[in-house]
PDB file of C-alpha atoms in Angstrom:
ATOM      1  CA  MET A1294     -18.881   8.130  -5.386  1.00 56.00           C
ATOM      2  CA  GLY A1295     -15.118   8.619  -5.529  1.00 63.00           C
ATOM      3  CA  THR A1296     -13.553  10.111  -8.415  1.00 67.00           C
ATOM      4  CA  ASP A1297      -9.552   9.570  -9.401  1.00 72.00           C
ATOM      5  CA  GLY A1298      -7.746  12.471  -7.574  1.00 76.00           C
ATOM      6  CA  GLY A1299      -4.234  14.167  -8.521  1.00 75.00           C
ATOM      7  CA  PHE A1300      -0.761  14.176  -6.435  1.00 76.00           C
ATOM      8  CA  ARG A1301       0.163  17.085  -4.291  1.00 74.00           C
ATOM      9  CA  LYS A1302       2.804  18.841  -6.041  1.00 68.00           C
ATOM     10  CA  ARG A1303       6.351  18.993  -5.193  1.00 64.00           C
ATOM     11  CA  GLN A1304       9.156  21.723  -6.084  1.00 63.00           C
ATOM     12  CA  ASN A1305      11.927  20.041  -7.401  1.00 58.00           C
ATOM     13  CA  PRO A1306      13.389  20.325 -10.874  1.00 61.00           C
ATOM     14  CA  PHE A1307      14.787  16.755 -11.246  1.00 70.00           C
ATOM     15  CA  THR A1308      14.256  13.078  -9.634  1.00 80.00           C
ATOM     16  CA  GLN A1309      15.531  12.735  -6.438  1.00 84.00           C
ATOM     17  CA  VAL A1310      14.403   9.362  -5.063  1.00 91.00           C
ATOM     18  CA  SER A1311      14.584   8.539  -1.223  1.00 92.00           C
ATOM     19  CA  ASN A1312      17.276   5.947  -0.389  1.00 95.00           C
ATOM     20  CA  GLU A1313      15.000   4.895   2.465  1.00 95.00           C
ATOM     21  CA  ALA A1314      12.303   3.617   0.183  1.00 96.00           C
ATOM     22  CA  LEU A1315      14.679   2.251  -2.554  1.00 95.00           C
ATOM     23  CA  GLN A1316      16.875   0.405   0.121  1.00 96.00           C
ATOM     24  CA  ASN A1317      13.494  -0.919   2.441  1.00 96.00           C
ATOM     25  CA  THR A1318      14.083  -4.653   1.833  1.00 96.00           C
ATOM     26  CA  GLU A1319      10.649  -5.332   3.276  1.00 96.00           C
ATOM     27  CA  LEU A1320       9.073  -3.676  -0.262  1.00 97.00           C
ATOM     28  CA  SER A1321       8.925  -5.503  -3.457  1.00 97.00           C
ATOM     29  CA  CYS A1322      10.835  -4.615  -6.542  1.00 96.00           C
ATOM     30  CA  LYS A1323       7.582  -3.593  -7.956  1.00 97.00           C
ATOM     31  CA  ALA A1324       6.529  -1.175  -5.126  1.00 98.00           C
ATOM     32  CA  ARG A1325       9.931   0.500  -4.907  1.00 97.00           C
ATOM     33  CA  GLY A1326       9.639   0.923  -8.683  1.00 96.00           C
ATOM     34  CA  LEU A1327       6.002   2.431  -8.525  1.00 97.00           C
ATOM     35  CA  TYR A1328       7.554   4.896  -5.839  1.00 97.00           C
ATOM     36  CA  ALA A1329      10.398   5.900  -8.294  1.00 96.00           C
ATOM     37  CA  ILE A1330       7.653   6.334 -11.039  1.00 95.00           C
ATOM     38  CA  ILE A1331       5.444   8.332  -8.924  1.00 96.00           C
ATOM     39  CA  GLN A1332       8.659  10.325  -7.637  1.00 93.00           C
ATOM     40  CA  SER A1333       9.416  11.318 -11.590  1.00 91.00           C
ATOM     41  CA  TYR A1334       6.164  12.703 -12.169  1.00 91.00           C
ATOM     42  CA  ILE A1335       5.241  14.546  -9.234  1.00 89.00           C
ATOM     43  CA  THR A1336       7.804  17.168  -9.527  1.00 82.00           C
ATOM     44  CA  ILE A1337       7.099  17.971 -13.239  1.00 82.00           C
ATOM     45  CA  PRO A1338       5.407  21.726 -13.167  1.00 79.00           C
ATOM     46  CA  ASP A1339       1.950  22.118 -14.554  1.00 84.00           C
ATOM     47  CA  PHE A1340       1.466  18.277 -14.787  1.00 86.00           C
ATOM     48  CA  ILE A1341      -1.141  16.703 -12.964  1.00 90.00           C
ATOM     49  CA  LEU A1342      -0.422  12.943 -12.066  1.00 92.00           C
ATOM     50  CA  TYR A1343      -3.475  10.530 -11.633  1.00 92.00           C
ATOM     51  CA  LYS A1344      -3.564   7.001 -10.720  1.00 93.00           C
ATOM     52  CA  ASN A1345      -4.715   5.999 -13.812  1.00 93.00           C
ATOM     53  CA  HIS A1346      -1.901   7.434 -15.593  1.00 95.00           C
ATOM     54  CA  LEU A1347       0.402   5.394 -13.020  1.00 95.00           C
ATOM     55  CA  ARG A1348      -1.519   2.299 -13.817  1.00 95.00           C
ATOM     56  CA  LYS A1349      -0.676   2.548 -17.338  1.00 95.00           C
ATOM     57  CA  VAL A1350       2.866   3.471 -17.543  1.00 95.00           C
ATOM     58  CA  SER A1351       3.841   1.117 -14.837  1.00 94.00           C
ATOM     59  CA  CYS A1352       3.557  -1.832 -16.999  1.00 93.00           C
ATOM     60  CA  LEU A1353       2.092  -3.717 -14.332  1.00 94.00           C
ATOM     61  CA  GLY A1354      -1.292  -5.536 -14.619  1.00 95.00           C
ATOM     62  CA  GLN A1355      -3.942  -4.383 -12.507  1.00 96.00           C
ATOM     63  CA  ARG A1356      -3.773  -6.656  -9.584  1.00 97.00           C
ATOM     64  CA  ALA A1357       0.184  -6.101  -9.503  1.00 97.00           C
ATOM     65  CA  PHE A1358      -0.290  -2.745  -9.191  1.00 97.00           C
ATOM     66  CA  ASP A1359      -2.744  -2.534  -6.802  1.00 97.00           C
ATOM     67  CA  GLY A1360      -0.431  -4.731  -4.875  1.00 98.00           C
ATOM     68  CA  ALA A1361       2.590  -2.344  -5.165  1.00 98.00           C
ATOM     69  CA  TRP A1362       0.033   0.418  -4.493  1.00 97.00           C
ATOM     70  CA  GLN A1363      -0.958  -1.196  -1.270  1.00 97.00           C
ATOM     71  CA  GLU A1364       2.343  -2.192  -0.319  1.00 97.00           C
ATOM     72  CA  LEU A1365       3.606   1.649  -0.276  1.00 98.00           C
ATOM     73  CA  LYS A1366       0.654   2.664   1.952  1.00 96.00           C
ATOM     74  CA  GLU A1367       0.956  -0.229   4.406  1.00 96.00           C
ATOM     75  CA  ALA A1368       4.757   0.758   4.578  1.00 97.00           C
ATOM     76  CA  GLY A1369       3.749   4.476   5.330  1.00 97.00           C
ATOM     77  CA  TYR A1370       5.411   5.887   2.120  1.00 97.00           C
ATOM     78  CA  LEU A1371       1.981   6.589   0.477  1.00 97.00           C
ATOM     79  CA  LYS A1372      -0.842   8.709   1.957  1.00 95.00           C
ATOM     80  CA  GLN A1373      -4.010   9.027   0.551  1.00 93.00           C
ATOM     81  CA  TYR A1374      -6.744  11.945   1.412  1.00 90.00           C
ATOM     82  CA  ARG A1375     -10.325  11.245   0.848  1.00 91.00           C
ATOM     83  CA  ILE A1376     -12.035  14.881   0.583  1.00 88.00           C
ATOM     84  CA  ARG A1377     -15.516  15.439   0.629  1.00 86.00           C
ATOM     85  CA  SER A1378     -17.190  17.876  -1.887  1.00 84.00           C
ATOM     86  CA  HIS A1379     -20.582  18.576  -2.461  1.00 84.00           C
ATOM     87  CA  SER A1380     -21.050  16.161  -5.096  1.00 88.00           C
ATOM     88  CA  GLY A1381     -19.420  13.186  -3.689  1.00 88.00           C
ATOM     89  CA  TYR A1382     -15.296  12.738  -3.249  1.00 88.00           C
ATOM     90  CA  ARG A1383     -11.998  13.208  -4.613  1.00 88.00           C
ATOM     91  CA  TYR A1384      -8.715  11.899  -3.975  1.00 89.00           C
ATOM     92  CA  GLU A1385      -4.985  13.488  -3.224  1.00 90.00           C
ATOM     93  CA  TYR A1386      -1.998  11.582  -2.876  1.00 93.00           C
ATOM     94  CA  GLU A1387       1.172  12.293  -1.021  1.00 93.00           C
ATOM     95  CA  LEU A1388       4.596  10.408  -1.408  1.00 96.00           C
ATOM     96  CA  LEU A1389       6.683  10.713   1.648  1.00 96.00           C
ATOM     97  CA  ASP A1390      10.654  10.576   1.820  1.00 95.00           C
ATOM     98  CA  ARG A1391      10.140   8.495   4.754  1.00 96.00           C
ATOM     99  CA  ALA A1392       7.858   5.906   6.140  1.00 96.00           C
ATOM    100  CA  ASP A1393       5.149   7.543   8.736  1.00 95.00           C
ATOM    101  CA  PHE A1394       3.565   5.287  10.437  1.00 93.00           C
ATOM    102  CA  ILE A1395       1.953   7.628  12.997  1.00 92.00           C
ATOM    103  CA  THR A1396      -0.305   9.352  10.369  1.00 89.00           C
ATOM    104  CA  PRO A1397      -3.394   7.110   9.199  1.00 90.00           C
ATOM    105  CA  ALA A1398      -2.688   5.844   5.025  1.00 91.00           C
ATOM    106  CA  LEU A1399      -6.157   7.318   4.508  1.00 89.00           C
ATOM    107  CA  GLN A1400      -7.378  10.560   5.955  1.00 89.00           C
ATOM    108  CA  ASN A1401     -11.192  11.558   5.528  1.00 85.00           C
ATOM    109  CA  ILE A1402     -11.236  15.426   5.222  1.00 83.00           C
ATOM    110  CA  GLY A1403     -14.751  17.076   4.999  1.00 83.00           C
ATOM    111  CA  ILE A1404     -16.310  19.837   2.992  1.00 82.00           C
ATOM    112  CA  THR A1405     -14.792  22.404   5.156  1.00 75.00           C
ATOM    113  CA  GLY A1406     -11.395  20.817   5.580  1.00 74.00           C
ATOM    114  CA  GLU A1407     -11.647  19.213   8.685  1.00 77.00           C
ATOM    115  CA  ILE A1408     -10.077  15.814   9.548  1.00 79.00           C
ATOM    116  CA  LEU A1409     -13.151  13.322  10.052  1.00 79.00           C
ATOM    117  CA  GLY A1410     -12.720   9.804  11.329  1.00 71.00           C
ATOM    118  CA  GLN A1411      -9.869   7.975   9.923  1.00 57.00           C
ATOM    119  CA  GLU A1412      -8.688   4.548   8.504  1.00 53.00           C
ATOM    120  CA  ILE A1413      -5.692   3.024   8.408  1.00 45.00           C
TER     121      ILE A1413
END
């Protein structure tokens, strides 16, 4: 059973948003907006951003949010890490400045940190 996870931190005192992501016409405005919102939060020191918090502040309904989230994953801008622990799984997310189609959108990581079978 998975639990909601936090984003990996970046060191940046203000919000910079990737032009590549914002100008990607293959992404919907919802996905680009969600990208910018995520970017604005992951640079805040000592703040852990959770997916549930993003849902609340995005002003999108559940289905619209999930669609924008999936768009970012499929476009290579959002990576998800499912990390096994003794009590189940936890998740971490990573927002990328440039689309990465080489690394799978979802990576499974074992208890000892090894990368397990990967899903796209």
